[in-house]
Amino acid sequence: MLPGRLCWVPLLLALGVGSGSGGGGADSRRRRLLAAKVNKHKPWIETSYHGVITENNDTVILDPPLVALDKDAPVPFAGEICAFKIHGQELPFEAVVLNKTSGEGRLRAKSPIDCELQKEYTFIIQAYDCGAGPRETAWKKSHKAVVHIQVKDVNEFAPAFKEPAYKAVVTEGKIYDSILQVEAVDEDCSPQYSQICNYEIVTTDVPFAIDRNGNIRNTEKLSYDKQHQYEILVTAYDCGQKPAAQDTLVQVDVKPVCKPGWQDWAKRIEYQPGSGSMALFPSIHLETCDGAVSSLQVTAELQTNYIGKGCDRETYSEKSLQKLCGASSGIIDLLPSPSSATNWTAGLLVDSSEMIFKFDGRQGAKIPDGIVPKNLTDQFTITMWMRHGPSPGVRAEKETILCNSDKTEMNRHHYALYVHNCRLVFLLRKDFDQADTFRPAEFHWKLDQICDKEWHYYVINVEFPVVTLYMDGATYEPYLVTNDWPIHPSHIAMQLTVGACWQGGEVAKPRFAQFFHGSLASLTIRPGKMESQKVISCLQACKEGLDINSLESLGQGIKYHFNPSQSILVMEGDDIGNINRALQKVSYINSRQFPTAGVRRLRVSSKVQCFGEDVCISIPDVDAYVMVLQAMEPQITLRGTERFWRPASQFESARGVILFPDIKIVSTFAKAEAPGDVKTTAPKSAVLDEMLHNLDFCDILVLGGDLDPRQECLELNHSELHQRHLDATNSTAGYSIYGVGSMSRYEQVLRHIRYRNWHPTSLDARRFRVKCSELNGRYTSNEFNLEVSVLREVRLSDKEHVNHLIVQPPFLQSVHHPETRSSIQRSSVVPSIATVVIIISVCMLVFVVAMGVYRIRIAHQHFVQETEAAKEAEMDWDDSALTITVNPMEKHEDPGRGEEETEGEEEEEAEEDGSSSSSDSDDSEEEEEEEGMGRGRHGQSGARQGQLEWDDSTLSY
């Protein structure tokens, strides 16, 4: 193009363009004329343009491209494009010329373009040529062209939910097409990025689904019992597959279908021992689903048939229970705990620690002769706990509980208690010397409880010819009574058995027959007396049951009824609100201090009646359970003096020697404690807390052989027992105190136990052991051992006496040698005067040797110190009579310490004199006791003993 421009210069000069001649006006006219001749045409552009720009970018892509043409080309300036001009206000675009000659231009953004602010732009653009010359301003412009620009969106925004959380309530058991709809939006401008194309449930394993429109539905039927509420997370995706920045929470509550039933009750109820009466259902209420209820009957049942003997009862021995309930004395326990005196139950199967005996149809027990009187009177009582069920294959056989039959030769049954075909039968055959007429002999009771495999308490009161059965406190008369003739008198001995009947005759070899299948406990017989209804109720009473707190607050329209054991409560009323409040007051109570831990099942059944109908709706039963927690186990401890001596005169006296004057019974339980506010890994410290409870027996056993009734015995005034409502049995093996009483009562009784011995001179020592129990051995104390000895004295002649240095005659102080860690025990009682003289002589010889050694050692010391030491070593002797002195080998000790060391010595050295033997440990213990009894004299002698100090370091032994 440059050569072309140069070709025009001569022409322009020839025409006078640019010449300065002719004046300014003429020149201007000439230039315009020249421009009109040169720049003849306007630039040309397209009439419309369509462009696209991506947001946040400055390049606009136009269709067609921005190009301006001028027909004046290739004339310089006139045929060139110098500019593109955009018409409009505050448009964010500008047009620039890329090539003047070709007229090519470009449209670009002056500032960032945001599609969300404006999606498209429309404006006018014109092209301008360069005029006739470089200084020419009269440019020609093209026609106006319309430019339409569309902003292309960028997916810069994530979807966002309109609500942070959604909530819906559905009814269980239904399938919903749509439970609720979630909705998300996107701030991008384009349909591609601003529209939500998909929703997704993020939470896994939930019975819900969601569609592209955000509708949530359940994929299976929901159950309120299975889950009350569901929480799911949902996200959204735009069409560019960009997920939501934050998921939304959808909460779906499952509403149960209105089902009549009890609401707001706990299945597990914990009971802490000692907490008294505790409400079982404090918030329970009945939902009737708007049913018109006319009346309601509620039955609460506490099921405890698998606890002990049917429920939680006191586990004291039968004798203790009889005493506790005020039963008359004279009870004979036929199934006692096995012991040396009651060994007939040793071979039976024991079902538990509560002395429940299990009979499997193959064993029986013989009651020794003399335990039960041979012939019972017209009045007596048989009591027992029995659990029995139907036994396949043996229904036709008798199952003997108790039987008194001939021991040999014959097979006559004098009286018996047995089960036959689930009927309880009592047989009583009188002898001819008691009756000689046709009299009642068999009494039959037909009760369902006999074979229900549950525990029941049976009492048979006999007041011949009337026999009454009490079962669980209720009275039952026999449905059948058969008569028989009395038994002919004979001299055949009788055998009383339990669990089977003894067949002594009509067989080749006597054996057991008619075995019992079941469990028995507390089988007793009381000859000569019958039990009252009050005592029977007490003996079978449960210590746990249902209760009602604040009976006065029950509505007037509420009727209630307890069964005798308070395990079943029935309430009736016509107002649902009153029934709700009444059931909220039903509680569980266990009065035992140490209840049996475990589960007690609880069931509440209901029967609703509506107006005009017998039964309108069905109320499901409430099945719950009471968990009785383990009680703190007590540790029973016996404390007191474990060894003492008494003069022989006390053993021989009428009062004897009190064995346990200071015995103390303490019961504690371990309670773990740790600071509540301080976090530590150290183990919790065990703190012992004292607790009070009863005892049911204390046994004093004689150790080292039984008592010799010809010269010794244990005694206790019966008044001490009776005023404390306790009993006792005495034998040569010891003394047994029994009965339910407090620990202080047992302490007082034990402190009155006396031991007497009419010949104490032959007694070395007597040892006793005390052991106490609570709940028939469930909790036992430590074994407290006591040793009692005779305090022996030596009588000296009138000329024989002891000076101020003597120690508690006739015993000698022991000598301690810390250097060699050996000790010489106190000497025994002086057997003779000669022995005393020999000992004194030896002591004097040792004394002289010690003094010589002592003086040699201090010879090099100062004269004054030697004089003072000599004065300290001086010693006065009383030669007027025989004197027993302290062993000079004794190291000077503090009086208190010397007494402690003396009491701790239990061994003796052999005496030098072969004729005198060492005394045994009992004599040494006697000296300790006498020293304890005469502390005044001992303290005085000890003080005087302290005046002597010896250096025995150079002595050899």
Short mmCIF file of N, CA and C in Angstrom, two decimals, residues 326-408:
data_model
loop_
_atom_site.label_atom_id
_atom_site.label_comp_id
_atom_site.label_asym_id
_atom_site.label_seq_id
_atom_site.Cartn_x
_atom_site.Cartn_y
_atom_site.Cartn_z
N GLY A 326 -44.57 -66.83 116.18
CA GLY A 326 -45.31 -67.06 117.41
C GLY A 326 -45.95 -68.43 117.49
N ALA A 327 -45.39 -69.40 116.76
CA ALA A 327 -45.95 -70.75 116.82
C ALA A 327 -45.65 -71.38 118.16
N SER A 328 -46.48 -72.34 118.54
CA SER A 328 -46.27 -73.03 119.81
C SER A 328 -45.02 -73.89 119.71
N SER A 329 -44.41 -74.14 120.85
CA SER A 329 -43.15 -74.89 120.88
C SER A 329 -43.43 -76.37 120.66
N GLY A 330 -42.36 -77.12 120.49
CA GLY A 330 -42.49 -78.56 120.32
C GLY A 330 -42.45 -79.00 118.88
N ILE A 331 -42.06 -78.12 117.96
CA ILE A 331 -42.01 -78.50 116.55
C ILE A 331 -40.86 -79.48 116.33
N ILE A 332 -41.08 -80.45 115.47
CA ILE A 332 -40.06 -81.43 115.11
C ILE A 332 -39.82 -81.30 113.61
N ASP A 333 -38.60 -80.94 113.26
CA ASP A 333 -38.25 -80.75 111.86
C ASP A 333 -37.83 -82.11 111.29
N LEU A 334 -38.58 -82.59 110.31
CA LEU A 334 -38.27 -83.88 109.72
C LEU A 334 -37.30 -83.79 108.55
N LEU A 335 -37.07 -82.59 108.03
CA LEU A 335 -36.09 -82.40 106.95
C LEU A 335 -35.13 -81.27 107.36
N PRO A 336 -34.34 -81.50 108.39
CA PRO A 336 -33.41 -80.46 108.83
C PRO A 336 -32.16 -80.43 107.97
N SER A 337 -31.35 -79.45 108.20
CA SER A 337 -30.05 -79.39 107.52
C SER A 337 -29.18 -80.53 108.02
N PRO A 338 -28.46 -81.21 107.15
CA PRO A 338 -27.63 -82.33 107.59
C PRO A 338 -26.58 -81.88 108.59
N SER A 339 -26.44 -82.64 109.68
CA SER A 339 -25.43 -82.37 110.70
C SER A 339 -25.15 -83.68 111.42
N SER A 340 -24.26 -83.63 112.40
CA SER A 340 -23.94 -84.84 113.14
C SER A 340 -25.14 -85.34 113.93
N ALA A 341 -25.99 -84.43 114.38
CA ALA A 341 -27.17 -84.84 115.15
C ALA A 341 -28.37 -85.14 114.25
N THR A 342 -28.38 -84.58 113.05
CA THR A 342 -29.50 -84.80 112.11
C THR A 342 -28.92 -85.27 110.79
N ASN A 343 -28.43 -86.51 110.80
CA ASN A 343 -27.73 -87.02 109.63
C ASN A 343 -28.61 -87.80 108.67
N TRP A 344 -29.92 -87.92 108.96
CA TRP A 344 -30.76 -88.74 108.07
C TRP A 344 -31.05 -88.05 106.74
N THR A 345 -30.79 -86.74 106.65
CA THR A 345 -31.01 -86.03 105.38
C THR A 345 -29.73 -85.88 104.57
N ALA A 346 -28.63 -86.48 105.04
CA ALA A 346 -27.35 -86.27 104.36
C ALA A 346 -27.35 -86.88 102.96
N GLY A 347 -28.10 -87.97 102.74
CA GLY A 347 -28.09 -88.61 101.44
C GLY A 347 -29.12 -88.12 100.47
N LEU A 348 -29.89 -87.12 100.84
CA LEU A 348 -30.94 -86.62 99.95
C LEU A 348 -30.38 -85.54 99.03
N LEU A 349 -31.06 -85.36 97.91
CA LEU A 349 -30.67 -84.33 96.96
C LEU A 349 -31.16 -82.97 97.44
N VAL A 350 -30.26 -82.01 97.51
CA VAL A 350 -30.61 -80.66 97.94
C VAL A 350 -30.68 -79.78 96.70
N ASP A 351 -31.83 -79.11 96.55
CA ASP A 351 -32.09 -78.34 95.33
C ASP A 351 -31.46 -76.96 95.38
N SER A 352 -31.32 -76.36 96.55
CA SER A 352 -30.77 -75.01 96.66
C SER A 352 -30.30 -74.81 98.08
N SER A 353 -29.79 -73.59 98.32
CA SER A 353 -29.29 -73.25 99.65
C SER A 353 -30.41 -73.07 100.67
N GLU A 354 -31.66 -73.05 100.23
CA GLU A 354 -32.78 -72.86 101.14
C GLU A 354 -33.30 -74.19 101.69
N MET A 355 -32.48 -75.23 101.63
CA MET A 355 -32.83 -76.55 102.15
C MET A 355 -34.10 -77.07 101.51
N ILE A 356 -34.12 -77.06 100.21
CA ILE A 356 -35.19 -77.68 99.43
C ILE A 356 -34.70 -79.06 98.99
N PHE A 357 -35.41 -80.09 99.38
CA PHE A 357 -35.01 -81.45 99.09
C PHE A 357 -35.79 -81.95 97.88
N LYS A 358 -35.05 -82.49 96.93
CA LYS A 358 -35.65 -82.97 95.70
C LYS A 358 -35.67 -84.50 95.71
N PHE A 359 -36.84 -85.06 95.49
CA PHE A 359 -37.02 -86.51 95.47
C PHE A 359 -37.31 -86.92 94.03
N ASP A 360 -36.48 -87.84 93.54
CA ASP A 360 -36.58 -88.25 92.14
C ASP A 360 -37.22 -89.63 91.97
N GLY A 361 -37.88 -90.13 93.02
CA GLY A 361 -38.54 -91.42 92.91
C GLY A 361 -37.63 -92.61 93.16
N ARG A 362 -36.46 -92.37 93.73
CA ARG A 362 -35.53 -93.46 93.98
C ARG A 362 -34.92 -93.42 95.38
N GLN A 363 -35.38 -92.54 96.23
CA GLN A 363 -34.74 -92.42 97.53
C GLN A 363 -35.76 -92.00 98.58
N GLY A 364 -35.43 -92.33 99.79
CA GLY A 364 -36.22 -91.96 100.95
C GLY A 364 -35.30 -91.81 102.14
N ALA A 365 -35.84 -91.31 103.24
CA ALA A 365 -35.04 -91.07 104.44
C ALA A 365 -35.75 -91.67 105.64
N LYS A 366 -34.98 -92.37 106.47
CA LYS A 366 -35.50 -92.95 107.71
C LYS A 366 -35.29 -91.96 108.85
N ILE A 367 -36.36 -91.68 109.57
CA ILE A 367 -36.27 -90.83 110.74
C ILE A 367 -35.85 -91.71 111.92
N PRO A 368 -34.77 -91.37 112.63
CA PRO A 368 -34.33 -92.21 113.74
C PRO A 368 -35.41 -92.32 114.82
N ASP A 369 -35.36 -93.40 115.55
CA ASP A 369 -36.29 -93.61 116.66
C ASP A 369 -36.06 -92.53 117.72
N GLY A 370 -37.14 -92.12 118.33
CA GLY A 370 -37.07 -91.14 119.38
C GLY A 370 -37.22 -89.71 118.93
N ILE A 371 -37.15 -89.46 117.63
CA ILE A 371 -37.31 -88.09 117.13
C ILE A 371 -38.77 -87.67 117.24
N VAL A 372 -39.67 -88.56 116.84
CA VAL A 372 -41.10 -88.30 116.89
C VAL A 372 -41.72 -89.34 117.83
N PRO A 373 -42.65 -88.91 118.67
CA PRO A 373 -43.30 -89.89 119.55
C PRO A 373 -43.93 -91.03 118.75
N LYS A 374 -43.95 -92.20 119.39
CA LYS A 374 -44.45 -93.39 118.70
C LYS A 374 -45.92 -93.24 118.32
N ASN A 375 -46.73 -92.82 119.24
CA ASN A 375 -48.17 -92.65 118.99
C ASN A 375 -48.53 -91.18 119.12
N LEU A 376 -49.07 -90.62 118.06
CA LEU A 376 -49.50 -89.23 118.11
C LEU A 376 -50.82 -89.12 118.86
N THR A 377 -51.04 -87.98 119.47
CA THR A 377 -52.28 -87.74 120.20
C THR A 377 -53.39 -87.39 119.21
N ASP A 378 -54.55 -87.07 119.75
CA ASP A 378 -55.67 -86.69 118.89
C ASP A 378 -55.46 -85.32 118.26
N GLN A 379 -54.51 -84.58 118.76
CA GLN A 379 -54.22 -83.25 118.20
C GLN A 379 -52.75 -83.19 117.78
N PHE A 380 -52.53 -82.83 116.55
CA PHE A 380 -51.18 -82.59 116.05
C PHE A 380 -51.28 -81.86 114.72
N THR A 381 -50.15 -81.36 114.26
CA THR A 381 -50.10 -80.54 113.04
C THR A 381 -48.93 -81.00 112.18
N ILE A 382 -49.20 -81.12 110.89
CA ILE A 382 -48.15 -81.41 109.90
C ILE A 382 -48.09 -80.23 108.94
N THR A 383 -46.90 -79.69 108.74
CA THR A 383 -46.71 -78.57 107.81
C THR A 383 -45.63 -78.94 106.80
N MET A 384 -45.73 -78.36 105.62
CA MET A 384 -44.71 -78.62 104.60
C MET A 384 -44.89 -77.65 103.44
N TRP A 385 -43.80 -77.46 102.71
CA TRP A 385 -43.80 -76.83 101.40
C TRP A 385 -43.64 -77.94 100.38
N MET A 386 -44.48 -77.94 99.34
CA MET A 386 -44.42 -79.00 98.35
C MET A 386 -44.59 -78.41 96.96
N ARG A 387 -43.78 -78.94 96.04
CA ARG A 387 -43.93 -78.65 94.62
C ARG A 387 -44.02 -80.00 93.91
N HIS A 388 -45.15 -80.21 93.22
CA HIS A 388 -45.40 -81.52 92.65
C HIS A 388 -46.12 -81.34 91.33
N GLY A 389 -45.78 -82.19 90.40
CA GLY A 389 -46.45 -82.18 89.10
C GLY A 389 -46.86 -83.58 88.71
N PRO A 390 -47.66 -83.68 87.68
CA PRO A 390 -48.08 -85.02 87.24
C PRO A 390 -46.87 -85.82 86.76
N SER A 391 -46.83 -87.07 87.16
CA SER A 391 -45.71 -87.95 86.79
C SER A 391 -46.23 -89.00 85.82
N PRO A 392 -45.90 -88.93 84.57
CA PRO A 392 -46.37 -89.93 83.60
C PRO A 392 -45.88 -91.32 83.98
N GLY A 393 -46.81 -92.27 83.92
CA GLY A 393 -46.46 -93.65 84.20
C GLY A 393 -46.60 -94.06 85.64
N VAL A 394 -46.73 -93.09 86.55
CA VAL A 394 -46.86 -93.45 87.97
C VAL A 394 -48.13 -92.85 88.57
N ARG A 395 -49.06 -92.48 87.75
CA ARG A 395 -50.27 -91.86 88.28
C ARG A 395 -51.06 -92.83 89.15
N ALA A 396 -50.97 -94.11 88.87
CA ALA A 396 -51.74 -95.08 89.66
C ALA A 396 -51.04 -95.45 90.96
N GLU A 397 -49.78 -95.04 91.12
CA GLU A 397 -49.04 -95.39 92.33
C GLU A 397 -49.14 -94.26 93.35
N LYS A 398 -49.03 -94.67 94.59
CA LYS A 398 -49.00 -93.70 95.67
C LYS A 398 -47.59 -93.09 95.75
N GLU A 399 -47.56 -91.81 96.00
CA GLU A 399 -46.30 -91.11 96.18
C GLU A 399 -46.26 -90.61 97.61
N THR A 400 -45.45 -91.27 98.41
CA THR A 400 -45.47 -91.05 99.85
C THR A 400 -44.63 -89.84 100.21
N ILE A 401 -45.24 -88.96 101.00
CA ILE A 401 -44.52 -87.82 101.56
C ILE A 401 -44.02 -88.17 102.95
N LEU A 402 -44.89 -88.70 103.77
CA LEU A 402 -44.57 -89.07 105.15
C LEU A 402 -45.28 -90.37 105.46
N CYS A 403 -44.58 -91.30 106.10
CA CYS A 403 -45.18 -92.62 106.34
C CYS A 403 -44.62 -93.20 107.64
N ASN A 404 -45.51 -93.71 108.47
CA ASN A 404 -45.13 -94.42 109.70
C ASN A 404 -45.71 -95.83 109.58
N SER A 405 -44.81 -96.79 109.35
CA SER A 405 -45.25 -98.16 109.07
C SER A 405 -44.47 -99.14 109.95
N ASP A 406 -44.89 -100.41 109.89
CA ASP A 406 -44.19 -101.46 110.64
C ASP A 406 -42.77 -101.61 110.12
N LYS A 407 -41.85 -101.75 111.06
CA LYS A 407 -40.45 -101.89 110.67
C LYS A 407 -40.15 -103.29 110.16
N THR A 408 -40.79 -104.29 110.73
CA THR A 408 -40.55 -105.68 110.32
C THR A 408 -41.86 -106.46 110.37
#
